[in-house]
Structure formats: structure tokens, C-alpha cells
Coordinates of C-alpha atoms in Angstrom, one line a residue:
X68 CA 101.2 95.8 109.5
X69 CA 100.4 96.3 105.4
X70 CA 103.0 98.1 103.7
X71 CA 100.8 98.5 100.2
X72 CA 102.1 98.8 96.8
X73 CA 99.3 100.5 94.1
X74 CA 98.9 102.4 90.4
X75 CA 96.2 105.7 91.2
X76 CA 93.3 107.5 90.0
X77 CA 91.5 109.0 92.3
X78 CA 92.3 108.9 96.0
X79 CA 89.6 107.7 98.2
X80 CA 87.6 110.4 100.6
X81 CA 85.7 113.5 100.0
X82 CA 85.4 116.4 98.1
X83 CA 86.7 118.5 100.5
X84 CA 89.4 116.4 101.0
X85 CA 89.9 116.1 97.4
X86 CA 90.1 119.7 97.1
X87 CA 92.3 120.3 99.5
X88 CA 94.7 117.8 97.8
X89 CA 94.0 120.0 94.7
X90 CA 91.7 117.2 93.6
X91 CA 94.6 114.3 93.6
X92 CA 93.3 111.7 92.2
X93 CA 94.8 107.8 92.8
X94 CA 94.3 103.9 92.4
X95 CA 95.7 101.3 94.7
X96 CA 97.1 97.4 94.2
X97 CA 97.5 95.8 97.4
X98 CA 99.3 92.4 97.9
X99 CA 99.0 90.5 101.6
X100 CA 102.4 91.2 102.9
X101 CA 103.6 93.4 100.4
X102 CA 100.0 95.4 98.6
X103 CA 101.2 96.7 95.1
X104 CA 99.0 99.1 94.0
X105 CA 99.1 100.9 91.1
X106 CA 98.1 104.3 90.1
X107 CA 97.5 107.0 87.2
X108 CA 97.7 109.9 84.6
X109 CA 101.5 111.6 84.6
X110 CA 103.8 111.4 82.2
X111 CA 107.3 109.7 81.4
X112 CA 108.4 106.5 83.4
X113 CA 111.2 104.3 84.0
X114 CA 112.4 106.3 87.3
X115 CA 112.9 109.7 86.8
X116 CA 112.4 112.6 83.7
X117 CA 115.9 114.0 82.5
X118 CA 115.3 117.6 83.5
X119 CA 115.4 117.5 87.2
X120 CA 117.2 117.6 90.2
X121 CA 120.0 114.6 89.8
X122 CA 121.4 115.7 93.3
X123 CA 118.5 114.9 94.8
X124 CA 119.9 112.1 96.8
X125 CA 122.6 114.2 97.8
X126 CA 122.5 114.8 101.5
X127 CA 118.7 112.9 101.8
X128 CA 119.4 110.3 104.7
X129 CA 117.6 107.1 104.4
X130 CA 114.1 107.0 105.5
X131 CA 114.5 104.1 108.1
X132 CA 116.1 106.9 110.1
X133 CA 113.5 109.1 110.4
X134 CA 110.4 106.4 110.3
X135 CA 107.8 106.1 113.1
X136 CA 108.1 103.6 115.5
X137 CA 104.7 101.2 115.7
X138 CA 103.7 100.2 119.0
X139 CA 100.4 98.7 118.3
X140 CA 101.7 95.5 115.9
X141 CA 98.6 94.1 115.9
X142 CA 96.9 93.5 112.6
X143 CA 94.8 96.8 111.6
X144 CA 97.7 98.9 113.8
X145 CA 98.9 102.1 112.7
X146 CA 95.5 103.8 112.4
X147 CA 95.5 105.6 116.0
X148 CA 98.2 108.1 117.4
X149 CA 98.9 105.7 120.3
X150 CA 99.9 102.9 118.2
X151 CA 103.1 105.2 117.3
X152 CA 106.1 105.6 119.7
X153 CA 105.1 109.9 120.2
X154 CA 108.9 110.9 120.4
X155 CA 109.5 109.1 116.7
X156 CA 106.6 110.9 115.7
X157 CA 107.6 114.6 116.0
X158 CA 106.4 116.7 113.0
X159 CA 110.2 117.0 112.2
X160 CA 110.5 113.8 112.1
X161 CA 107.4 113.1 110.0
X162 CA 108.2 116.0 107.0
X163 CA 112.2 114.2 107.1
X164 CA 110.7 110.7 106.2
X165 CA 108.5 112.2 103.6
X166 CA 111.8 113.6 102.1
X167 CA 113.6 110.1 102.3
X168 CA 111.1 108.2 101.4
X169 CA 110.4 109.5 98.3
X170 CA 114.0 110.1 97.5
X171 CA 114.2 106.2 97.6
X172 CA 110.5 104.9 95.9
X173 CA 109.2 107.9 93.8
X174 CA 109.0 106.8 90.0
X175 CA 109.9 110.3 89.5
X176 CA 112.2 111.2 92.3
X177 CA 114.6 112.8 89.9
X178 CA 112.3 115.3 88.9
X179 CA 111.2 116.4 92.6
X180 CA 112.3 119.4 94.6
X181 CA 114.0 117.5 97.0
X182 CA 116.9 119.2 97.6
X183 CA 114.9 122.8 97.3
X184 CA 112.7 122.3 99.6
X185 CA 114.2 121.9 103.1
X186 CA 111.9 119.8 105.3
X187 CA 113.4 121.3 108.3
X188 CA 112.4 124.4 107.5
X189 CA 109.3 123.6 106.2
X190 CA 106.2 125.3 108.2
X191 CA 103.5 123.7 106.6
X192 CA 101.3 120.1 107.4
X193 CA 103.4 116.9 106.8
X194 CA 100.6 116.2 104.2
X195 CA 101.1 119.2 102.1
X196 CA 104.9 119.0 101.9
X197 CA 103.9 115.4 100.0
X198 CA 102.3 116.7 97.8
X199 CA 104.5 120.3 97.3
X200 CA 107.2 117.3 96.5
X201 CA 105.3 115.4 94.1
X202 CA 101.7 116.5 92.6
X203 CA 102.4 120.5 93.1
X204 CA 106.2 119.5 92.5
X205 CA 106.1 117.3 89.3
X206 CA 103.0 118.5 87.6
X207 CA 103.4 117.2 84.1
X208 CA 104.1 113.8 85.2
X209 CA 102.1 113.4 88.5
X210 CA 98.8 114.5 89.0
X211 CA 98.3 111.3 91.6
X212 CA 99.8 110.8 94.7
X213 CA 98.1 111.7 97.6
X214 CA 98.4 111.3 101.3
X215 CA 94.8 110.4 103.7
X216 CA 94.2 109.1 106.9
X217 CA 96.0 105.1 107.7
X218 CA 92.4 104.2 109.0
X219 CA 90.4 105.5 105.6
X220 CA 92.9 103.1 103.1
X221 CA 92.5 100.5 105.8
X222 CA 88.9 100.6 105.4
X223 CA 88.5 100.3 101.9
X224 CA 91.3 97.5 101.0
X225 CA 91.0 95.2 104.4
X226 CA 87.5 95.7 105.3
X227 CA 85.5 97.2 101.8
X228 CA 83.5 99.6 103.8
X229 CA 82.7 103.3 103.4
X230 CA 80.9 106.0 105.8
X231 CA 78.5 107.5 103.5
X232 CA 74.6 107.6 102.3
X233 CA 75.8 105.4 99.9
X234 CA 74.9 106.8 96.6
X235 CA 77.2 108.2 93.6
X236 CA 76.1 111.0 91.2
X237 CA 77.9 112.3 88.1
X238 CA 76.2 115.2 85.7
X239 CA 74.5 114.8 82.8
X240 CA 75.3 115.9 79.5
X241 CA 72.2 115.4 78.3
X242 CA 70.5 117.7 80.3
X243 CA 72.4 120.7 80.6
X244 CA 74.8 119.6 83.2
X245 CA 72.3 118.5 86.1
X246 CA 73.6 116.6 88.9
X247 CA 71.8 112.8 88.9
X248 CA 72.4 109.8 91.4
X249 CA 74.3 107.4 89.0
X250 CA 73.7 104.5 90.9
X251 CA 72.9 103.7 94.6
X252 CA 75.0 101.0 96.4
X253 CA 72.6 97.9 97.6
X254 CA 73.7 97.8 100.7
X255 CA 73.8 101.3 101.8
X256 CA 71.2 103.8 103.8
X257 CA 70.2 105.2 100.5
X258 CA 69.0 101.8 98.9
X259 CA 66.9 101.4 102.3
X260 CA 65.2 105.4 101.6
X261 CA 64.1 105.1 98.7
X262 CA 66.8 106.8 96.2
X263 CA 67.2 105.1 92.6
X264 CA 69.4 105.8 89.8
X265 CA 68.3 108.7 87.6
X266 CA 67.3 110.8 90.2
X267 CA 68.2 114.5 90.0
X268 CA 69.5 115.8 93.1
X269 CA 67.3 118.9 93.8
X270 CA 68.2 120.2 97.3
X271 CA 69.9 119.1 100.2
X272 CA 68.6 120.6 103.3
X273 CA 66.6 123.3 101.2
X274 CA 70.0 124.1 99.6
X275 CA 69.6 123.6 95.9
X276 CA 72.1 121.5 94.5
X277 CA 70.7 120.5 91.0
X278 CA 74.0 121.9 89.5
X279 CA 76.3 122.2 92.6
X280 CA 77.1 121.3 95.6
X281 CA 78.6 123.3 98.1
X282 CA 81.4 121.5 100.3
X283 CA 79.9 121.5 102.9
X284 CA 76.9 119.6 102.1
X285 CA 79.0 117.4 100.0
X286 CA 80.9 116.4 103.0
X287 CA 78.0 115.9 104.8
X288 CA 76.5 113.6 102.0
X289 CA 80.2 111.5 101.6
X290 CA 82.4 112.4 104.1
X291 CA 80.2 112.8 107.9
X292 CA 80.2 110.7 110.6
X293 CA 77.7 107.8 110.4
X294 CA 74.3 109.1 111.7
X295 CA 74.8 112.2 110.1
X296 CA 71.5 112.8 108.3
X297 CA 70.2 114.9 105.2
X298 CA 67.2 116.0 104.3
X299 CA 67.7 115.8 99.8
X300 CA 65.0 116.7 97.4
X301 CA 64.7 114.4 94.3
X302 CA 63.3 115.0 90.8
X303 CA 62.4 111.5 89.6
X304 CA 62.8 113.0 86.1
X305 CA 64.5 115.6 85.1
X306 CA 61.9 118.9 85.2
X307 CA 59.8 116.4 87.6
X308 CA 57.9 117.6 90.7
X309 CA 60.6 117.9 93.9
X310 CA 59.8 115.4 96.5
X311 CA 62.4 115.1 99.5
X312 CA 63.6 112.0 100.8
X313 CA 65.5 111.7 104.3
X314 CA 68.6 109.6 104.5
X315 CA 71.3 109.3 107.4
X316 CA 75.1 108.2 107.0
X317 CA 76.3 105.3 107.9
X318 CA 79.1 102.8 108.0
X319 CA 78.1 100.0 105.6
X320 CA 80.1 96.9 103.4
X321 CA 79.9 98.2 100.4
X322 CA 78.9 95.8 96.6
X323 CA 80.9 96.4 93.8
X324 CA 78.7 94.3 91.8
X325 CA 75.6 96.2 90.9
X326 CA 73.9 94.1 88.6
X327 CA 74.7 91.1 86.6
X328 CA 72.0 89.4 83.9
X329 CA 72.0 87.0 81.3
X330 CA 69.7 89.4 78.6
X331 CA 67.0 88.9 76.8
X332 CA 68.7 87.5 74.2
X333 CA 69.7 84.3 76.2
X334 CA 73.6 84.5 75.2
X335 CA 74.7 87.5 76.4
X336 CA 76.0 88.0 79.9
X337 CA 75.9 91.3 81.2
X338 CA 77.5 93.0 84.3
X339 CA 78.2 96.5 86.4
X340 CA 81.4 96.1 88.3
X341 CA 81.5 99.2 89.9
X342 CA 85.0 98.6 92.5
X343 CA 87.8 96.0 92.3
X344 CA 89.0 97.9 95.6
X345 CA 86.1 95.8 97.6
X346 CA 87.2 92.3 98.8
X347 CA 84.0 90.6 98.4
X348 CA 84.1 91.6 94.9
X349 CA 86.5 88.4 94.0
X350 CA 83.7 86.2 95.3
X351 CA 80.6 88.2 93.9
X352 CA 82.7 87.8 90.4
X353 CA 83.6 84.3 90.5
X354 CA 79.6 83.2 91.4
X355 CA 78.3 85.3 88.4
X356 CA 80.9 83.9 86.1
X357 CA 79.5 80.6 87.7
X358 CA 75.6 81.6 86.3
X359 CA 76.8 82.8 83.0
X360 CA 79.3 80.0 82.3
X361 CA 75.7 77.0 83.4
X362 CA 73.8 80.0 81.3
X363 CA 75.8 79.4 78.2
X364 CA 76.4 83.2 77.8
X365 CA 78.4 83.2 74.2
X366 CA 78.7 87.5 74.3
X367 CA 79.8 89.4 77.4
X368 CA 79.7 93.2 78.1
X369 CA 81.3 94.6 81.1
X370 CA 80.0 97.4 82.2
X371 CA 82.7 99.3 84.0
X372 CA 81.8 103.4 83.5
X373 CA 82.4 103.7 87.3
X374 CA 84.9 101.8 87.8
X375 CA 88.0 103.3 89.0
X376 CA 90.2 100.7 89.6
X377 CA 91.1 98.1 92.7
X378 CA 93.3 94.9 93.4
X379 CA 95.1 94.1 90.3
X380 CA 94.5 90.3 91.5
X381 CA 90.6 90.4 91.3
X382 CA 91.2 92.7 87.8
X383 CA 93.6 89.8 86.6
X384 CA 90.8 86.9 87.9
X385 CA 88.6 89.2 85.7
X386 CA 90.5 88.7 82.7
X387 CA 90.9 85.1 83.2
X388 CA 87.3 84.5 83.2
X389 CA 86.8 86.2 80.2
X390 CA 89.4 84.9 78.4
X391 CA 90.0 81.4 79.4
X392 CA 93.3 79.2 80.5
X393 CA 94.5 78.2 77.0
X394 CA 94.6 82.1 76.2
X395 CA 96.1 83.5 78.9
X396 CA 98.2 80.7 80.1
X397 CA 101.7 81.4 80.9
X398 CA 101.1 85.0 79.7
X399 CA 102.0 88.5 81.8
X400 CA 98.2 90.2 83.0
X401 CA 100.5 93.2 83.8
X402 CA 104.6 94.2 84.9
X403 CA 105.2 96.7 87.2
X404 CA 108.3 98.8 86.2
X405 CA 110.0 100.8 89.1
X406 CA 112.5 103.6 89.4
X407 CA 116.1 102.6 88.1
X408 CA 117.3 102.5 92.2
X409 CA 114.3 99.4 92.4
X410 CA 114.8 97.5 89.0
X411 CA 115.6 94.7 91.3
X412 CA 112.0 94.4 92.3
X413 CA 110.0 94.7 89.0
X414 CA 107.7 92.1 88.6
X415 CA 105.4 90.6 86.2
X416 CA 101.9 89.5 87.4
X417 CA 100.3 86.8 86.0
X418 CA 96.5 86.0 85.2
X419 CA 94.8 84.4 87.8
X420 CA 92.1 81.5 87.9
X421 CA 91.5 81.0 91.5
X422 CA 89.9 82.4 94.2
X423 CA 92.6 84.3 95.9
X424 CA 91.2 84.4 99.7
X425 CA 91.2 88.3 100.1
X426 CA 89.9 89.6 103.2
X427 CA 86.9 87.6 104.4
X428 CA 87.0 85.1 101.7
X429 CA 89.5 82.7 102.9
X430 CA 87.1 79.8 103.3
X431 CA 86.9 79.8 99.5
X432 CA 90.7 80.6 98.8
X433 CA 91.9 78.2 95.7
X434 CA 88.7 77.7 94.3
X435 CA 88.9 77.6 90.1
X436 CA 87.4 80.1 88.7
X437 CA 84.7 79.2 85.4
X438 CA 85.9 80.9 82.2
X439 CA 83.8 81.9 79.1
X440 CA 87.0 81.4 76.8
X441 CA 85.7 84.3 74.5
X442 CA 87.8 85.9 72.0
X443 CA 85.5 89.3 72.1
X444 CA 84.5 91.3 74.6
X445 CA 82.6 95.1 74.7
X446 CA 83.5 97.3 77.5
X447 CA 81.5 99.7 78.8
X448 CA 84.0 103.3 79.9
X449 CA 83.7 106.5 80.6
X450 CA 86.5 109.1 82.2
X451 CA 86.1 107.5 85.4
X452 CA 87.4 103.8 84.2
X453 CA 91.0 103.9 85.4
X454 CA 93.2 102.2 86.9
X455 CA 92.8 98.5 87.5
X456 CA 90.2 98.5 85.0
X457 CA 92.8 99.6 82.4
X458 CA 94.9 97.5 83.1
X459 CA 92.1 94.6 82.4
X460 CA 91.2 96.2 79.0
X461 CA 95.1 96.5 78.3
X462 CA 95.8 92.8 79.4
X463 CA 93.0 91.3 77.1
X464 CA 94.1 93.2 74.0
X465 CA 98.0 92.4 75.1
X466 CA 96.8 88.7 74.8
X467 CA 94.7 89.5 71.3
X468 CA 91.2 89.2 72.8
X469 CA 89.0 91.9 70.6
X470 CA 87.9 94.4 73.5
X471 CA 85.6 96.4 72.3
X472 CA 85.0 99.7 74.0
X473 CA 81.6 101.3 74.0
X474 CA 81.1 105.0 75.8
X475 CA 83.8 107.5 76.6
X476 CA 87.8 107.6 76.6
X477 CA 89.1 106.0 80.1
X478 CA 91.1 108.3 82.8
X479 CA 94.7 107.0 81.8
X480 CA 97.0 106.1 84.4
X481 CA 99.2 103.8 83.5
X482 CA 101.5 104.4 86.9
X483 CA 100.6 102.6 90.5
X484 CA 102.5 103.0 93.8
X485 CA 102.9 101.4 97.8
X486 CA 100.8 102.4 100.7
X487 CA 102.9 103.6 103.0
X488 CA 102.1 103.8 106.3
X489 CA 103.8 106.3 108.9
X490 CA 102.3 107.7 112.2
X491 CA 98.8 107.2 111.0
X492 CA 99.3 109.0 107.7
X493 CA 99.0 106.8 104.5
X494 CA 101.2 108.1 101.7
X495 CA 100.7 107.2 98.0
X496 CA 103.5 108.4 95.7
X497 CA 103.7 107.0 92.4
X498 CA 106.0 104.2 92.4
X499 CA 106.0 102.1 89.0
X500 CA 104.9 101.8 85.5
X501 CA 102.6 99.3 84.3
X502 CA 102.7 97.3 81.1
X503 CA 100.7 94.4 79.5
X504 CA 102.0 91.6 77.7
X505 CA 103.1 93.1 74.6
X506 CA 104.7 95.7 76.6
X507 CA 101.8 98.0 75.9
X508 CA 101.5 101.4 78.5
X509 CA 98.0 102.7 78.5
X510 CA 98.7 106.2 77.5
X511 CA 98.0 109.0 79.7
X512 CA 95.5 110.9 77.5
X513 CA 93.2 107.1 78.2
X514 CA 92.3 104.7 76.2
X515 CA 89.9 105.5 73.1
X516 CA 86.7 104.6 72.8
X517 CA 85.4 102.0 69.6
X518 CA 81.9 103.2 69.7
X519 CA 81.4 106.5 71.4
X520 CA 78.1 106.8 73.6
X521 CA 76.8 109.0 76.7
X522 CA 75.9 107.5 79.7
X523 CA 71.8 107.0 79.8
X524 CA 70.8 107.8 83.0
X525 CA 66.8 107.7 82.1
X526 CA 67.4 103.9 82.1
X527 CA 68.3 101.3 84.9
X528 CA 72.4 99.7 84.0
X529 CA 71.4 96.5 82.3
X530 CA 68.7 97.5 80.7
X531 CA 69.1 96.7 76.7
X532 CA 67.7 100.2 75.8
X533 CA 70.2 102.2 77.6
X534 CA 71.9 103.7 75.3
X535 CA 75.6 102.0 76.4
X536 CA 74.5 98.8 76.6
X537 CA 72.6 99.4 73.2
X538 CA 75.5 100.5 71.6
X539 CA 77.3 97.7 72.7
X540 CA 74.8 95.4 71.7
X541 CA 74.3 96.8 67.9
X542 CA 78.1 96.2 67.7
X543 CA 78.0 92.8 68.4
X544 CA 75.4 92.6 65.9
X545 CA 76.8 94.8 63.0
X546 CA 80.1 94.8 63.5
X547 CA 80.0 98.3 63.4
X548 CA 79.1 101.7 65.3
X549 CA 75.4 102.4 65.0
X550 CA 74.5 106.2 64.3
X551 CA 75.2 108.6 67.8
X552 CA 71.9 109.3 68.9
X553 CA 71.7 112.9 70.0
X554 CA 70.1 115.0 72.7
X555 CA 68.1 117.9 70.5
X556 CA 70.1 121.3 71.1
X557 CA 66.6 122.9 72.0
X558 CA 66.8 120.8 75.4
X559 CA 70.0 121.6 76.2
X560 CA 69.6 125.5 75.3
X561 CA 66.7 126.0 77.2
X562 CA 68.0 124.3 80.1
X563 CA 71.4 126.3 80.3
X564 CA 69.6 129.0 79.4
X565 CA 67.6 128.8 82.9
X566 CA 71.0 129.0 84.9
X567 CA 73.7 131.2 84.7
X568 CA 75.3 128.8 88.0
X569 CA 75.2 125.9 85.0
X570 CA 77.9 127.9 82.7
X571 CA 79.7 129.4 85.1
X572 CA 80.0 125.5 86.6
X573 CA 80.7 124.0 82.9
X574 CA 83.9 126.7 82.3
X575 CA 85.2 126.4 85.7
X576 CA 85.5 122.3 85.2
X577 CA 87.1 123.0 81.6
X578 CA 89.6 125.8 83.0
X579 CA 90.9 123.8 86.0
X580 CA 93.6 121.6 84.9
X581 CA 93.5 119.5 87.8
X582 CA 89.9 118.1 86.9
X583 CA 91.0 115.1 84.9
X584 CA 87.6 114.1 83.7
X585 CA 84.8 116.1 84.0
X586 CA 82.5 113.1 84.8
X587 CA 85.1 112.4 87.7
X588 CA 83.8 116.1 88.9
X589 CA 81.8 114.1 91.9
X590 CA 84.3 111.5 93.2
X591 CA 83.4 111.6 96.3
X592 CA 86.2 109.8 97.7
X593 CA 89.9 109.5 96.7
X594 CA 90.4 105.7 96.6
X595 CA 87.5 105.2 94.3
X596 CA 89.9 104.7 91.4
X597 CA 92.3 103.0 92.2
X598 CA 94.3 99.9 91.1
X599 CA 95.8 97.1 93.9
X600 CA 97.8 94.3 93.5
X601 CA 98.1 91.6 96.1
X602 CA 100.9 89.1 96.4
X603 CA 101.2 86.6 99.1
X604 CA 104.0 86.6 101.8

């Protein structure tokens, strides 16, 4: 069994689920053996703020006295409530661990209400005493940690699959706030109907959805059981005739690679890395690096306004094929920095320039990685780049590779934690701090953009006249930001004038301080951003 170490963003399910974690949001590193993942947003560090509880050890019994017993020690165990001993599963037993556990691994375990809240007396779920002990309980420093189903993280980090019609949408600025399909995974039911980025979604099941959508149709879109089908009316534009498209669920391996190009320009390399949580993404990354490097690609953008994080391993092969072996030789990709009861265990994680043999890819494990050796790269961000893909902008620049961002200011969570597994409950409580190789933290408030730019959904990613990509392109050119190019208010008045449900939407996502990003509003599920480091046994 996988205990899992990660830095967070957004944890990895549904909106409903997100809700009723008050919309935690968390990233993941996991190593083989030991998964370090690492996680977001908060604030302080080093193990603990000044101002809370310092009893809280005081009376907290160690949590290998309280932890589940697994039955089922076969590899993928733990998911099902008959691979757990039922008597070490009791729900007192469950909220006592929760308690202990954290008392022992929680970055900011001095700060919790341990002590005040009394698990045996507790008559709430297991899951929401987690989080009344560290997101509800610590909100100025954890806005994070979350707790899900041992099958869902299992899923996502060992197998990279998803139940879902396999499309993403995010709203768009540019046109008062309407919900549009950002991009459609290739191999999910959604490819297969028909649906294609730009897309505004209309309806779902006669429901109109074009500036929200209710949970319950949300969870049937990202969260149902595979099968589960949806009858959605598209605009192909925005103001477009409604056509409706049917699409089912389904359990599918999802691509974090959308699209990768050499452009038109014969030099630059161009790709949309949208997951370093998926394993096949090491091998999908290490073949286009292959095509650009035969290609002669000179200029590089990574586009990563999706990304929410992953492995740290795969982000940290990422920056080695950017920058090269005689750059990053011998130099830190990121340290993880625990609580002062684990200084023992901090540990600094190198760049990496093989193939690592993640899940699946084992047949290709130690294979060397082609390198660009550039000294510039442009980044493509939004408020959903967290996590893992952080910690690759922070590594590059903590090595003095110019990383030019292009877009929006990135999520900001500089903090990762373990999965921790107990009676088929995965827990994610911030565990460590990470840092580059200056000793850089990405700050909370994210990293800033150099360029800013909207995301263009009237154009396909990779296309030179979207206007990311152009932005990022013009840079490279002029050394400089080009002009903003701006929506005319007229389009934007007369479509919020049309729809009171639009304003009323707009204020409730800037009055709820648990909404990070307001682009992260349709994270569908709460892995996607998440940041895992893998270290072998």
C-alpha cells in the first residue's frame, strides 16, 4: 500500500464534492514507496504559526494507536471497506487518528484546534472533523487540505483515469461571464460526440447553464457513474444558434498532453500540458521533446493555463528538458521543508533526465531524456497553474533560466503534503514547504504575470493568433509586452445587461473567500491541481 506525500491546489472530484469541502482546493507529489506530494495557498511555514495552541500535543496519543488495520495488502488495497479490519475501523477510532495524525504531520499543527475539539465527542463525519481541524480551523494559512475517497486518489496517481464526459469549461471574460468548454480531453466520450473547444455550454438537459450550473447537473457532467448520459446544448459561437449534442460518462485514461507543434515559424516548439498528475504524461513529454529537439526548436512556450499541478518528478523531467544538463546539474528542482517535529526528513529533489517508469511506463524506465538547453522560456498561466507547475516556473528561475510568463497570476501554493490512507478515506493535510534552488517560496498571492493576457477561447491552443500564444510570441520578438488588446465595453454591457443570473454569479465568486481564482470556479474535480513527488523505495 502507497502512503503519498504531495503540495495542493485543488483536490480532485466534483463540484459537489468541492462544495461540500467548502471548495478545498489541493495538489499531490507522489513518490513509489513513499508519494510526496505537495500542495497550496496558506500562509506561514516552517511547522507551525506562533499564535496557536502549543499544548496541542498534550494528551494527543500517537496515531499508530488508533490506525486502521489493512486486510487486503495487495497492491491498489485500501479502496473497499472489507480490506480494513471492521473493529479498527469504528468511527471513534477513525475521528481519534485524524486527531493524531495531524498532531504528528500537519505543517501547521500548532495552530489547529486540537486540544479544543474533542474527537470523542465529536458528532459529525470523520471527513468534516479534518477539515474543522485544518481548512475551517487554520483559515489564514490553509485553504488546502482535503479528505476524498482512497479509490478516487488511487485513480488519478496509479492509473490516470477519470469518470467523466471528459471536457473542462472555465468562463469567459470576454463575454460577459459565459460558461465555454476550454478544452476536450482526446480520449474521452466528449472528443467521440462531437464537443470542441470554444463551445458555450447552453443547456444541459433543457436546463440552461450558459452562466451556471446547478449541482446537480454538474455532478452529472463530472462526478456520475460511467453511462450516465446528458443531453447539452452547444453555441458554436457565442450568440450562435443552440444545437444539442448527447454525451454519456465514462471511465476513460485520461492525456495531459493536448497538443504539441513546432509553429509556423519553424523554431518554436509549442505545447498544452494540461496534468502532471497523469502517468503517461512522463512518456507523452519525453517523445515531444524528442520531435522538437530532431526539429531544431530554438524558442519554447509551455502552455500550462490548466495545469494544476502533478508528480513533482515528471514537473522536475520538465525542467530538465528545457533547461539542459550543464544548467541544472547538481542543482535542487525543489526542497520540501516539514514541521520542526520532521526536520529529519526534509529533502531536496533533484532535476531529473530520465524516464522515471511511473505506472505503466516501466518498459521505458532510465531512458535519457532530449534537452533543448534554452536559457528562455514563455509560460503560458492563468489562476489555475498551481502547484507542480509552480514549482517548474520557480525551479527554472532558481537556476537563472528567463521564464517568461504570458496570461494571468498563478494560484500560489507553495505548501504540498502525504496521502494518507485510513479505512478507505484518503487524507491530505498540508505537510511541507517548498523551495527552489535559491531558496525562493512561490508566494501565496501566485506568481505574477510578465505579459498579461486573457485566455482566447475563439481560437484552437496552439494556434499563433490566440491571443496567449500571440502574446507570447510578440515577446520573444520585441522583448517587450505588446499593447493588451481589449474586448469593446459595448459587448460586454449588452451581454450582462441580458442577465441579471450573470451579476448576481460575478459578485457571489468575488464575495466568497474560499474561491481562490475565479477561473478555478469549474474545477470539476479536487486533484486537478495538484503537485506529486515520487521517490523510489
Amino acid at each position: 500500500m502507497f502512503s503519498h506525500l504531495l503540495e495542493n491546489a485543488l483536490p480532485l472530484r466534483s463540484l459537489r464534492f468541492a462544495a461540500r469541502l467548502n471548495r478545498a482546493t489541493a495538489l499531490l507529489c507522489i513518490t513509489i514507496g513513499t508519494f510526496l506530494l505537495a500542495g497550496c495557498g496558506g500562509g506561514g511555514g516552517g511547522g507551525g504559526g506562533s499564535s496557536g495552541s502549543t499544548a496541542a500535543a498534550v494528551g494527543i496519543q500517537p496515531s499508530a494507536q488508533f490506525q486502521g488495520l489493512l486486510v487486503n495488502t495487495a497492491p491498489g488495497g485500501g479502496a473497499l471497506a472489507s480490506d480494513w479490519s471492521a473493529t479498527t475501523c469504528t468511527d471513534n477510532r477513525q475521528k481519534n487518528w485524524v486527531r493524531s495524525w495531524l498532531n504528528e504531520n500537519y505543517l501547521f499543527y500548532r495552530d489547529a484546534p486540537l486540544t479544543s475539539i474533542d474527537p470523542d465527542t465529536y458528532t459529525n463525519t470523520v471527513d468534516n472533523l479534518f477539515l474543522d481541524y485544518t481548512v475551517r480551523g487554520v483559515p489564514l494559512k490553509d485553504r488546502f487540505s482535503f479528505v476524498l475517497p482512497q479509490a478516487e486518489a488511487d485513480a488519478v496517481f496509479q492509473s490516470g483515469t477519470a469518470t467523466s464526459v471528459g471536457f473542462t469549461v472555465r468562463r469567459d471574460t470576454d463575454n460577459g461571464g459565459i460558461i465555454r468548454i476550454a478544452y476536450v480531453d482526446p480520449n474521452g466520450p466528449a472528443a467521440a460526440a462531437g464537443f470542441a473547444r470554444g463551445m458555450v455550454l447552453a443547456t444541459v438537459d433543457g436546463v440552461a447553464t450558459s452562466f451556471s450550473i446547478p449541482p446537480a447537473l454538474s455532478d452529472q457532467l463530472f462526478n456520475s457513474a460511467a453511462g450516465t448520459s446528458s443531453v447539452v446544448g452547444v453555441q458554436d459561437t457565442p450568440g450562435g444558434p443552440v444545437r444539442t449534442l448527447t454525451v454519456a460518462s465514462a471511465n476513460f485514461g485520461t492525456s495531459p498532453l493536448i497538443v504539441d507543434r513546432v509553429l509556423p515559424d519553424a523554431t518554436t516548439g509549442y505545447l498544452a500540458y494540461n496534468s502532471f498528475a497523469t502517468p503517461v504524461g512522463e512518456v507523452q513529454l519525453a517523445d515531444a521533446f524528442k520531435r522538437f529537439a530532431a526539429a531544431g526548436v530554438t524558442d519554447l512556450v509551455v502552455d500550462l493555463r490548466y495545469n494544476g499541478g502533478g508528480f513533482i518528478d515528471i514537473a522536475a523531467q520538465l525542467g530538465y528538458m528545457v533547461a539542459g544538463q550543464v544548467q541544472s546539474s547538481g542543482k535542487v528542482f525543489e526542497s520540501f521543508v516539514f514541521n520542526d517535529k520532521r526536520s529529519t526528513e526534509n529533502i531536496d529533489i533533484e532535476f531529473v533526465s530520465a524516464i522515471t517508469g511511473f505506472f505503466g511506463n516501466s518498459a521505458r524506465a532510465g531512458e535519457p531524456l532530449s534537452a533543448l538547453n534554452l536559457r528562455r522560456v514563455s509560460v503560458l498561466t492563468s489562476g489555475s497553474t498551481c502547484s507542480a507547475s509552480e514549482a517548474f516556473i520557480s525551479a527554472l528561475r532558481g537556476i537563472d533560466i528567463d521564464v517568461v510568463l504570458v496570461g494571468g497570476t498563478t494560484c500560489g501554493k507553495p505548501y504540498g503534503f502525504t496521502q494518507a490512507d485510513n479505512c478507505t478515506l484518503a487524507y491530505f493535510g498540508l505537510e511541507f514547504e517548498g523551495r527552489n534552488n535559491k531558496g525562493v517560496v512561490t508566494p501565496v498571492t501566485g506568481i505574477p504575470a510578465t505579459c498579461a493576457a486573457t485566455d482566447d477561447l475563439d481560437h484552437a491552443l496552439g494556434d499563433p493568433a490566440e491571443r496567449m500564444l500571440a502574446t507570447a510570441l510578440s515577446y520573444q520578438l520585441a522583448g517587450r509586452c505588446p499593447a493588451p488588446t481589449l474586448v469593446a465595453a459595448s459587448d460586454t454591457l449588452s451581454l450582462l445587461a441580458g442577465s441579471a443570473q450573470t451579476t448576481a454569479s460575478i459578485n457571489a465568486r468575488a464575495q466568497n473567500p474560499n474561491a481562490l481564482n475565479a477561473d478555478m470556479e469549474f474545477m470539476t474535480r479536487p486533484l486537478e491541481t495538484v503537485k506529486l513527488y515520487r521517490r523510489a523505495k
